[in-house]
Amino acid sequence: MRMLKQAWLWFDDLTGVSKILGPLLDHPVPKARKSAWFYVLGSATLIAFLIQVVTGIALASGYVPSSGQAYSTLQFISGAPIGRIVRGIHYFGASAMIILIGLHTIRVYLMASYKYPRQMNWLSGVALLLLTLAMVFTGQLLRWDQTGFWSVLIAAEQAGRVPLIGNWLGHFILAGDTVGGATLSRFFVAHVFLFPGLIFLIVGFHLYLVVHNGISEPPSVDRPVDPKTYRPWFHALLAREGEPFWPDAAWRDVVFGFLVVLTVVGLAIVVGPPMLGKPPDPSIIEATPRPEWYFFWYYAILSLIPKWSEALVMVWGPAIFGAALILLPFVARKGQRSPLRRPWSFVIVAAILFMIAYYGEVGKIAPWSPRMEAPPLPVQVVGVTSGPIADGARVFHDKGCEYCHKVSGYGGIRGPDLTYAGDTLTPAQITTRIYSGAENMPSYRNNMTSDQLSALLAFLRSRHRQPIEPPPDSGQ
Ligand code: HEC
């Protein structure tokens, strides 16, 4: 013990690190009585990031970032017992980091800790939030399966819609015209060197600011922020009732951080990393590409919105949200911090969480992909058990129309709902569509007999808002 202490004193004498670590550990923090546990989210995010760094280094040492070997090296890693656990930790660690940084952002927003003098704390935090999203996004492609492939293509398409520089941006992301080996190299470098390096730098700045400005005190209705008097008032508060971060407040961070590590490692061992999807191969069409859960909601929205609004949602939505995040601490730099006096903040947080949860749930059923398991239409939907209408209903199922089209609640939602096709479409329109297909619908020109077509037409024309009695001779 004494030896250790002497070694430390010797090291500190030569380096002076205690001058840097000291303030980090025992800077005074305001006593947060009831809300104390809300303050552990930032350090827990940092712990999740460090988990990612350690497991990421381990994974990178067994992974070959080339289009020929990426998939098979990952398969090899997942097959080894330790490799499986390490990949699992990296996988659940990413989810943990997303959840924690999200909660941390919400906490800071609801308590309006971004107000004077902590605007730079907020801005560096926004940068860290975006970098975290960039990390999970680039990480997806490294798996080099259908899902990663497909999400990058969508992102490139999205980038392509940005005015003026869109084309260049799309090419920049893909490192070419399409997803290939060059894309993989680019994503690997971003995921392993560029983004983590930036995160380290900005986390350092963020922590420096935490010490420099002090941790915000829990908001109170009768203490609005006045930039002119805030600092002296805050220092007086710390002198009066502050406590050193270590150990008076930090034990909570330690306990919570430990729980985070325990949960992530536990999930990695018990549940394990997700199976790798199919290797990327443009000739496989039956894959159901699925982004990670934290992107579900976004892909669901993209696949459900009408075409005219795509640019709005893909470009202007993120741009406006980003601008709001950046402007917030300047527009609302002083005044009330208490969420009780800022009821809108609750509404905004609830709306965002609802959108993520609701569309995330929609995204789970992957509306963008055909429903291969749709059962044949039951007789109460079809209305008859034999004759051309019943035959048509069978064709509708057997030819896969039902994979993409809903009728009375049965089937997929990739194409338009055909429950009332008899009211909205003429036989000629239906025939043309079946023969020529569409952007997301195959052509059945060479894949359907004229008998099948007329049965299908009879069935679709019988889909009315008011069920029409079948003519008496329909059962022949
Ligand atoms: C892979 C999915 C898919 C399959 C399979 C499919 N469709 Fe479609 N269908 C679509 C999509 C997507 C559209 C919308 C195309 C557009 O408007 O650009 C569409 C449009 C249509 C329309 C026009 C609807 C309207 O309101 O304009 C009809 C009719 C139709 N399909 C019938 C069929 C029939 C009949 C079959 C089976 C023989 C079938 N579809 C198979 C995806 C599919």
Coordinates of C-alpha atoms and ligand atoms in Angstrom, one line a residue:
M1 CA 0.0 0.0 0.0
R2 CA 2.8 2.4 0.9
M3 CA 4.7 1.4 -2.1
L4 CA 1.7 2.2 -4.3
K5 CA 1.3 5.6 -2.6
Q6 CA 4.9 6.4 -3.2
A7 CA 4.8 5.4 -6.8
W8 CA 1.7 7.6 -7.2
L9 CA 3.5 10.6 -5.5
W10 CA 6.5 10.1 -7.7
F11 CA 4.3 9.9 -10.8
D12 CA 2.3 12.9 -9.8
D13 CA 5.4 14.9 -9.1
L14 CA 6.7 14.3 -12.6
T15 CA 3.4 14.8 -14.4
G16 CA 1.1 16.9 -12.2
V17 CA -2.0 14.8 -13.3
S18 CA -3.6 15.4 -9.9
K19 CA -4.1 19.0 -10.9
I20 CA -6.3 17.7 -13.7
L21 CA -7.9 14.8 -12.0
G22 CA -8.4 16.6 -8.7
P23 CA -11.0 19.1 -9.9
L24 CA -12.7 16.4 -11.9
L25 CA -13.2 14.4 -8.7
D26 CA -13.8 16.9 -6.0
H27 CA -15.3 19.9 -7.7
P28 CA -18.2 20.9 -5.6
V29 CA -21.7 20.1 -6.9
P30 CA -25.0 21.5 -5.6
K31 CA -26.9 19.2 -3.3
A32 CA -29.7 17.6 -5.4
R33 CA -32.0 16.1 -3.0
K34 CA -34.9 14.6 -4.8
S35 CA -33.6 14.7 -8.3
A36 CA -30.1 13.4 -7.5
W37 CA -30.5 10.2 -9.5
F38 CA -31.3 12.1 -12.7
Y39 CA -27.7 13.4 -12.7
V40 CA -26.1 9.9 -13.3
L41 CA -27.1 9.6 -16.9
G42 CA -24.2 11.5 -18.3
S43 CA -21.5 9.5 -16.6
A44 CA -23.4 6.3 -17.5
T45 CA -23.3 7.4 -21.2
L46 CA -19.6 7.8 -20.9
I47 CA -19.3 4.3 -19.3
A48 CA -21.3 2.8 -22.2
F49 CA -19.0 4.6 -24.6
L50 CA -15.9 3.1 -22.9
I51 CA -17.5 -0.4 -23.1
Q52 CA -17.8 0.2 -26.8
V53 CA -14.2 1.3 -27.1
V54 CA -12.9 -1.8 -25.3
T55 CA -15.1 -4.3 -27.1
G56 CA -14.7 -2.4 -30.4
I57 CA -10.9 -2.8 -30.2
A58 CA -11.3 -6.5 -29.5
L59 CA -13.7 -6.9 -32.5
A60 CA -11.6 -4.9 -34.8
S61 CA -8.6 -7.2 -34.2
G62 CA -10.5 -10.1 -35.6
Y63 CA -12.4 -8.3 -38.4
V64 CA -11.2 -7.8 -41.9
P65 CA -12.9 -4.7 -43.5
S66 CA -13.0 -6.0 -47.0
S67 CA -16.0 -6.9 -49.0
G68 CA -14.7 -10.4 -49.5
Q69 CA -14.0 -11.2 -45.9
A70 CA -16.0 -8.9 -43.6
Y71 CA -19.0 -11.2 -43.5
S72 CA -17.0 -14.4 -43.0
T73 CA -14.7 -12.9 -40.3
L74 CA -17.8 -11.8 -38.4
Q75 CA -19.2 -15.2 -38.7
F76 CA -16.0 -16.6 -37.3
I77 CA -16.1 -14.1 -34.4
S78 CA -19.7 -15.0 -33.6
G79 CA -18.9 -18.7 -33.7
A80 CA -16.2 -18.5 -31.0
P81 CA -17.6 -18.4 -27.4
I82 CA -15.6 -15.3 -26.3
G83 CA -16.2 -13.7 -29.7
R84 CA -19.9 -14.2 -29.3
I85 CA -19.9 -12.5 -25.9
V86 CA -17.7 -9.6 -27.1
R87 CA -20.0 -9.0 -30.1
G88 CA -23.0 -9.2 -27.8
I89 CA -21.5 -6.6 -25.4
H90 CA -20.8 -4.4 -28.4
Y91 CA -24.3 -4.8 -29.7
F92 CA -26.2 -4.2 -26.4
G93 CA -23.6 -1.5 -25.5
A94 CA -24.7 0.4 -28.5
S95 CA -28.3 0.2 -27.5
A96 CA -27.4 1.2 -24.0
M97 CA -25.4 4.2 -25.2
I98 CA -28.3 5.4 -27.4
I99 CA -30.8 5.0 -24.6
L100 CA -28.6 6.7 -22.0
I101 CA -27.6 9.6 -24.2
G102 CA -31.3 10.1 -25.1
L103 CA -32.3 10.1 -21.5
H104 CA -29.4 12.4 -20.6
T105 CA -30.5 14.8 -23.3
I106 CA -34.1 14.7 -22.1
R107 CA -33.0 15.4 -18.5
V108 CA -31.0 18.4 -19.5
Y109 CA -33.8 19.7 -21.7
L110 CA -36.5 19.3 -19.1
M111 CA -34.4 20.9 -16.4
A112 CA -33.3 23.6 -18.9
S113 CA -29.7 23.1 -17.8
Y114 CA -28.7 24.4 -21.2
K115 CA -29.4 28.0 -20.1
Y116 CA -26.6 30.5 -19.3
P117 CA -23.8 29.8 -18.7
R118 CA -24.0 26.2 -19.9
Q119 CA -24.8 26.8 -23.6
M120 CA -21.5 25.3 -24.7
N121 CA -22.2 22.2 -22.5
W122 CA -25.4 21.8 -24.5
L123 CA -23.8 22.4 -27.9
S124 CA -21.0 19.9 -27.3
G125 CA -23.6 17.5 -26.1
V126 CA -25.6 17.9 -29.3
A127 CA -22.4 17.1 -31.2
L128 CA -21.9 14.0 -29.1
L129 CA -25.5 13.0 -29.7
L130 CA -25.1 13.3 -33.5
L131 CA -21.8 11.4 -33.4
T132 CA -23.4 8.6 -31.4
L133 CA -26.1 8.3 -34.1
A134 CA -23.3 8.3 -36.7
M135 CA -21.5 5.5 -34.8
V136 CA -24.5 3.2 -34.7
F137 CA -25.3 4.0 -38.4
T138 CA -21.8 3.2 -39.6
G139 CA -21.6 0.2 -37.3
Q140 CA -24.6 -1.4 -39.1
L141 CA -22.8 -1.5 -42.4
L142 CA -19.7 -3.2 -40.9
R143 CA -21.9 -6.3 -40.4
W144 CA -21.9 -6.4 -44.2
D145 CA -25.3 -8.2 -44.4
Q146 CA -28.5 -7.2 -46.2
T147 CA -29.7 -4.9 -43.5
G148 CA -26.5 -2.8 -43.4
F149 CA -26.4 -2.6 -47.1
W150 CA -30.0 -1.5 -47.4
S151 CA -29.8 1.1 -44.7
V152 CA -26.8 2.7 -46.3
L153 CA -28.6 2.8 -49.6
I154 CA -31.5 4.6 -48.0
A155 CA -29.2 7.1 -46.3
A156 CA -27.4 7.8 -49.6
E157 CA -30.8 8.3 -51.3
Q158 CA -31.7 10.6 -48.4
A159 CA -28.5 12.5 -48.8
G160 CA -29.1 12.7 -52.5
R161 CA -32.1 14.9 -51.9
V162 CA -30.3 17.6 -50.1
P163 CA -30.5 20.7 -52.4
L164 CA -27.4 21.6 -54.4
I165 CA -24.8 19.3 -52.8
G166 CA -27.1 16.2 -52.7
N167 CA -25.5 14.4 -55.5
W168 CA -22.0 15.0 -54.2
L169 CA -23.0 14.0 -50.7
G170 CA -24.6 10.7 -51.8
H171 CA -21.4 9.8 -53.7
F172 CA -19.3 10.8 -50.7
I173 CA -21.2 8.5 -48.4
L174 CA -21.0 5.6 -50.7
A175 CA -17.5 6.3 -52.0
G176 CA -18.8 5.6 -55.4
D177 CA -22.1 5.0 -57.3
T178 CA -23.2 2.0 -55.2
V179 CA -22.4 0.2 -52.0
G180 CA -19.2 -1.8 -52.4
G181 CA -15.8 -2.4 -51.0
A182 CA -14.9 1.3 -51.0
T183 CA -18.0 2.1 -49.0
L184 CA -17.0 -0.5 -46.4
S185 CA -13.5 0.9 -46.1
R186 CA -14.9 4.4 -45.7
F187 CA -17.4 3.3 -43.0
F188 CA -14.8 1.3 -41.2
V189 CA -12.4 4.3 -41.0
A190 CA -15.3 6.5 -39.8
H191 CA -16.5 4.0 -37.2
V192 CA -13.1 3.1 -35.9
F193 CA -10.9 6.2 -36.2
L194 CA -12.7 9.4 -37.1
F195 CA -15.9 9.3 -35.0
P196 CA -14.4 7.8 -31.8
G197 CA -11.5 10.3 -32.0
L198 CA -14.0 13.2 -32.3
I199 CA -16.1 11.7 -29.4
F200 CA -13.0 11.5 -27.2
L201 CA -12.1 15.1 -27.9
I202 CA -15.6 16.5 -27.4
V203 CA -16.2 14.4 -24.3
G204 CA -13.0 16.0 -22.9
F205 CA -14.3 19.4 -23.7
H206 CA -17.7 18.5 -22.3
L207 CA -16.2 17.3 -19.0
Y208 CA -14.0 20.4 -18.8
L209 CA -17.1 22.5 -19.1
V210 CA -18.9 20.6 -16.4
V211 CA -16.1 21.5 -14.0
H212 CA -15.7 25.0 -15.4
N213 CA -19.4 26.0 -15.2
G214 CA -20.3 23.6 -12.4
I215 CA -23.2 21.1 -12.5
S216 CA -26.5 22.9 -12.8
E217 CA -28.5 23.0 -9.6
P218 CA -32.0 21.4 -9.6
P219 CA -34.4 24.0 -11.0
S220 CA -36.7 25.8 -8.8
V221 CA -39.7 28.0 -9.7
D222 CA -38.5 31.0 -7.7
R223 CA -35.0 31.1 -9.1
P224 CA -35.1 32.1 -12.8
V225 CA -31.7 32.4 -14.5
D226 CA -30.4 36.0 -14.8
P227 CA -27.1 36.0 -16.7
K228 CA -26.0 39.1 -14.9
T229 CA -26.2 37.6 -11.4
Y230 CA -26.1 33.9 -12.1
R231 CA -22.4 33.1 -11.5
P232 CA -21.9 34.9 -8.2
W233 CA -25.2 33.5 -7.0
F234 CA -24.2 29.9 -8.1
H235 CA -20.8 30.2 -6.4
A236 CA -22.5 31.4 -3.2
L237 CA -24.9 28.4 -3.4
L238 CA -21.9 26.0 -3.8
A239 CA -20.1 27.6 -0.9
R240 CA -23.2 27.4 1.2
E241 CA -24.5 23.9 0.5
G242 CA -22.2 22.3 -2.1
E243 CA -20.7 18.9 -1.6
P244 CA -17.6 17.4 -3.3
F245 CA -18.5 15.3 -6.3
W246 CA -16.3 12.5 -5.0
P247 CA -17.6 10.7 -3.0
D248 CA -20.8 12.5 -1.9
A249 CA -22.5 12.5 -5.3
A250 CA -20.4 10.1 -7.3
W251 CA -21.4 7.0 -5.5
R252 CA -24.7 7.1 -7.4
D253 CA -22.8 7.3 -10.6
V254 CA -20.8 4.3 -9.6
V255 CA -23.8 2.3 -8.6
F256 CA -25.7 3.2 -11.8
G257 CA -22.7 2.7 -14.0
F258 CA -22.2 -0.7 -12.5
L259 CA -25.8 -1.7 -13.2
V260 CA -25.4 -0.6 -16.8
V261 CA -22.3 -2.8 -17.2
L262 CA -24.0 -5.7 -15.5
T263 CA -27.1 -5.4 -17.7
V264 CA -25.1 -5.1 -21.0
V265 CA -22.8 -8.1 -20.1
G266 CA -25.8 -10.1 -18.8
L267 CA -27.8 -9.6 -22.0
A268 CA -24.7 -10.4 -24.1
I269 CA -24.3 -13.7 -22.3
V270 CA -27.9 -14.7 -22.0
V271 CA -29.4 -13.4 -25.3
G272 CA -26.2 -13.0 -27.4
P273 CA -25.6 -10.9 -30.4
P274 CA -28.2 -10.9 -33.2
M275 CA -27.7 -13.4 -36.0
L276 CA -26.0 -12.1 -39.0
G277 CA -28.5 -11.4 -41.8
K278 CA -28.0 -12.9 -45.2
P279 CA -24.8 -11.8 -47.0
P280 CA -25.4 -8.8 -49.3
D281 CA -26.4 -10.1 -52.6
P282 CA -28.6 -8.1 -55.0
S283 CA -30.1 -11.3 -56.4
I284 CA -31.7 -12.2 -53.1
I285 CA -35.1 -10.5 -53.0
E286 CA -36.9 -12.4 -50.3
A287 CA -34.8 -10.9 -47.5
T288 CA -36.6 -8.7 -45.0
P289 CA -34.1 -6.1 -44.2
R290 CA -34.5 -4.7 -40.7
P291 CA -32.6 -1.8 -39.2
E292 CA -31.8 -1.8 -35.5
W293 CA -34.7 -0.9 -33.2
Y294 CA -33.5 2.7 -32.7
F295 CA -34.0 3.3 -36.5
F296 CA -37.3 1.4 -36.8
W297 CA -39.5 4.5 -36.4
Y298 CA -37.6 6.4 -39.0
Y299 CA -37.8 3.7 -41.7
A300 CA -41.4 3.1 -40.9
I301 CA -42.2 6.8 -41.4
L302 CA -40.2 6.8 -44.7
S303 CA -42.1 3.8 -46.0
L304 CA -45.5 5.1 -45.0
I305 CA -45.4 8.8 -46.1
P306 CA -46.8 9.8 -49.5
K307 CA -44.3 10.5 -52.2
W308 CA -44.7 14.2 -52.3
S309 CA -43.7 14.6 -48.7
E310 CA -40.5 12.6 -48.9
A311 CA -38.2 15.6 -49.4
L312 CA -39.9 17.3 -46.5
V313 CA -39.4 14.4 -44.1
M314 CA -35.9 13.3 -45.3
V315 CA -34.2 16.7 -45.6
W316 CA -36.2 19.4 -43.9
G317 CA -37.3 17.4 -40.9
P318 CA -33.8 16.6 -39.8
A319 CA -32.5 20.0 -40.8
I320 CA -35.2 21.8 -38.7
F321 CA -34.7 19.5 -35.7
G322 CA -30.9 20.0 -35.9
A323 CA -31.3 23.8 -36.1
A324 CA -33.7 23.8 -33.2
L325 CA -31.2 21.9 -31.1
I326 CA -28.5 24.4 -31.9
L327 CA -30.6 27.5 -31.5
L328 CA -32.3 26.4 -28.3
P329 CA -29.7 27.6 -25.7
F330 CA -29.4 30.9 -27.4
V331 CA -33.1 31.6 -27.9
A332 CA -33.9 30.5 -24.4
R333 CA -30.8 31.5 -22.6
K334 CA -32.3 32.9 -19.4
G335 CA -35.4 32.9 -17.3
Q336 CA -37.4 30.0 -15.9
R337 CA -35.7 26.6 -15.7
S338 CA -38.4 24.7 -13.9
P339 CA -40.3 22.4 -16.2
L340 CA -43.4 23.3 -14.2
R341 CA -43.1 26.8 -15.8
R342 CA -42.2 25.3 -19.2
P343 CA -45.1 22.9 -19.8
W344 CA -44.3 22.8 -23.5
S345 CA -41.1 21.0 -22.8
F346 CA -43.1 18.1 -21.5
V347 CA -45.4 18.2 -24.5
I348 CA -42.4 18.2 -26.9
V349 CA -40.6 15.3 -25.1
A350 CA -43.9 13.3 -24.9
A351 CA -44.5 13.9 -28.6
I352 CA -41.0 12.8 -29.6
L353 CA -41.2 9.7 -27.4
F354 CA -44.6 8.8 -28.7
M355 CA -43.5 9.1 -32.3
I356 CA -40.5 6.9 -31.7
A357 CA -42.6 4.3 -29.8
Y358 CA -45.5 4.3 -32.1
Y359 CA -43.6 4.2 -35.4
G360 CA -41.1 1.9 -33.8
E361 CA -44.0 -0.5 -33.2
V362 CA -45.1 0.0 -36.8
G363 CA -41.5 -0.5 -38.0
K364 CA -41.4 -3.8 -36.2
I365 CA -43.9 -5.2 -38.7
A366 CA -41.6 -3.8 -41.5
P367 CA -44.3 -2.3 -43.7
W368 CA -41.7 -1.9 -46.4
S369 CA -41.4 -5.6 -46.9
P370 CA -44.0 -8.0 -48.3
R371 CA -45.9 -10.2 -45.8
M372 CA -45.0 -13.7 -47.0
E373 CA -47.0 -15.4 -44.2
A374 CA -50.4 -13.8 -45.0
P375 CA -53.1 -16.6 -44.8
P376 CA -55.6 -17.2 -47.6
L377 CA -58.6 -14.9 -47.4
P378 CA -61.3 -16.4 -45.2
V379 CA -64.7 -17.0 -46.5
Q380 CA -66.4 -14.2 -44.6
V381 CA -64.1 -11.8 -46.4
V382 CA -64.5 -13.4 -49.8
G383 CA -68.3 -13.8 -49.4
V384 CA -68.7 -16.9 -51.5
T385 CA -67.1 -20.4 -51.5
S386 CA -67.1 -21.1 -55.2
G387 CA -67.4 -19.5 -58.6
P388 CA -65.1 -16.8 -60.2
I389 CA -65.0 -14.5 -57.1
A390 CA -63.8 -17.4 -54.9
D391 CA -61.4 -18.5 -57.6
G392 CA -60.1 -14.9 -57.8
A393 CA -59.6 -14.7 -54.1
R394 CA -57.4 -17.8 -54.3
V395 CA -55.4 -16.3 -57.2
F396 CA -55.0 -13.2 -55.1
H397 CA -53.4 -15.3 -52.4
D398 CA -51.5 -17.8 -54.6
K399 CA -49.9 -15.2 -56.9
G400 CA -48.7 -13.2 -53.9
C401 CA -50.9 -10.1 -54.4
E402 CA -51.8 -10.5 -50.7
Y403 CA -48.1 -10.2 -49.7
C404 CA -48.4 -6.5 -50.5
H405 CA -52.1 -5.6 -50.6
K406 CA -54.6 -5.7 -47.8
V407 CA -58.1 -6.8 -48.3
S408 CA -60.5 -6.3 -45.3
G409 CA -57.5 -6.3 -42.9
Y410 CA -55.7 -9.4 -44.4
G411 CA -52.4 -9.0 -46.2
G412 CA -49.4 -6.7 -46.4
I413 CA -49.3 -3.0 -46.6
R414 CA -46.6 -2.4 -49.1
G415 CA -49.1 -1.6 -51.9
P416 CA -52.4 0.2 -51.6
D417 CA -55.3 -1.3 -49.7
L418 CA -57.6 -3.1 -52.1
T419 CA -60.6 -3.6 -49.8
Y420 CA -62.7 -1.3 -51.9
A421 CA -61.0 -1.8 -55.3
G422 CA -64.4 -2.4 -56.9
D423 CA -65.3 1.2 -56.1
T424 CA -62.1 3.0 -56.9
L425 CA -60.7 1.1 -59.9
T426 CA -62.0 0.2 -63.3
P427 CA -61.3 -3.3 -64.7
A428 CA -59.0 -1.7 -67.3
Q429 CA -57.0 0.0 -64.6
I430 CA -56.6 -3.2 -62.7
T431 CA -55.6 -5.1 -65.8
T432 CA -53.0 -2.6 -66.8
R433 CA -51.5 -2.6 -63.3
I434 CA -51.4 -6.4 -63.2
Y435 CA -49.8 -6.6 -66.6
S436 CA -47.3 -3.7 -66.4
G437 CA -46.5 -3.7 -62.6
A438 CA -45.2 -0.6 -61.0
E439 CA -42.2 0.7 -59.2
N440 CA -42.7 -1.6 -56.3
M441 CA -45.0 -4.2 -57.9
P442 CA -43.8 -7.0 -60.2
S443 CA -45.4 -7.3 -63.6
Y444 CA -47.5 -10.5 -64.1
R445 CA -47.6 -10.3 -67.9
N446 CA -45.8 -13.7 -68.3
N447 CA -47.1 -15.2 -65.1
M448 CA -50.8 -15.3 -65.3
T449 CA -53.3 -17.1 -67.5
S450 CA -56.3 -15.3 -68.9
D451 CA -58.6 -17.5 -66.7
Q452 CA -56.7 -16.4 -63.6
L453 CA -56.8 -12.8 -64.7
S454 CA -60.6 -12.8 -65.2
A455 CA -61.1 -14.6 -61.9
L456 CA -58.9 -12.0 -60.2
L457 CA -60.9 -9.2 -61.9
A458 CA -64.2 -10.7 -60.7
F459 CA -62.8 -10.9 -57.2
L460 CA -61.4 -7.3 -57.1
R461 CA -64.6 -5.9 -58.7
S462 CA -66.6 -7.5 -56.0
R463 CA -64.8 -5.4 -53.3
H464 CA -67.3 -2.7 -52.5
R465 CA -68.1 -0.5 -49.6
Q466 CA -71.7 -1.8 -49.5
P467 CA -71.5 -5.6 -49.9
I468 CA -73.5 -6.4 -53.0
E469 CA -75.5 -9.5 -53.1
P470 CA -73.9 -12.0 -55.6
P471 CA -76.2 -12.7 -58.5
P472 CA -78.1 -15.9 -58.1
D473 CA -76.1 -17.7 -60.8
S474 CA -72.7 -17.0 -59.3
G475 CA -72.6 -20.4 -57.6
Q476 CA -72.6 -22.4 -60.9
Ligands
HEC1 C1 -44.2 -6.7 -54.2 C2 -45.4 -6.2 -53.8 C3 -46.7 -6.3 -54.7 C4 -47.2 -7.4 -55.2 C5 -46.7 -8.8 -55.0 C6 -48.4 -7.0 -55.9 N1 -48.5 -5.6 -55.8 FE1 -50.0 -4.5 -56.6 N2 -49.1 -2.8 -56.1 C7 -47.9 -2.8 -55.3 C8 -47.6 -1.4 -55.1 C9 -46.3 -0.9 -54.3 C10 -48.5 -0.6 -55.8 C11 -48.5 0.9 -56.0 C12 -47.8 1.3 -57.2 C13 -47.8 2.8 -57.5 O1 -48.9 3.4 -57.3 O2 -46.8 3.2 -57.9 C14 -49.5 -1.5 -56.4 C15 -50.6 -1.1 -57.1 C16 -51.6 -2.0 -57.5 C17 -52.9 -1.6 -58.0 C18 -53.3 -0.2 -58.2 C19 -53.9 0.3 -56.9 C20 -54.3 1.7 -56.9 O3 -55.1 2.1 -56.0 O4 -53.9 2.5 -57.8 C21 -53.6 -2.8 -58.2 C22 -55.0 -2.9 -58.7 C23 -52.7 -3.9 -57.8 N3 -51.5 -3.4 -57.4 C24 -53.1 -5.2 -57.9 C25 -52.3 -6.2 -57.7 C26 -52.6 -7.6 -58.0 C27 -53.9 -8.1 -58.5 C28 -51.5 -8.3 -57.6 C29 -51.3 -9.8 -57.7 C30 -51.5 -10.4 -59.1 C31 -50.5 -7.4 -57.1 N4 -51.0 -6.2 -57.1 C32 -49.3 -7.8 -56.6 C33 -47.2 -3.8 -54.8 C34 -47.5 -5.1 -55.1

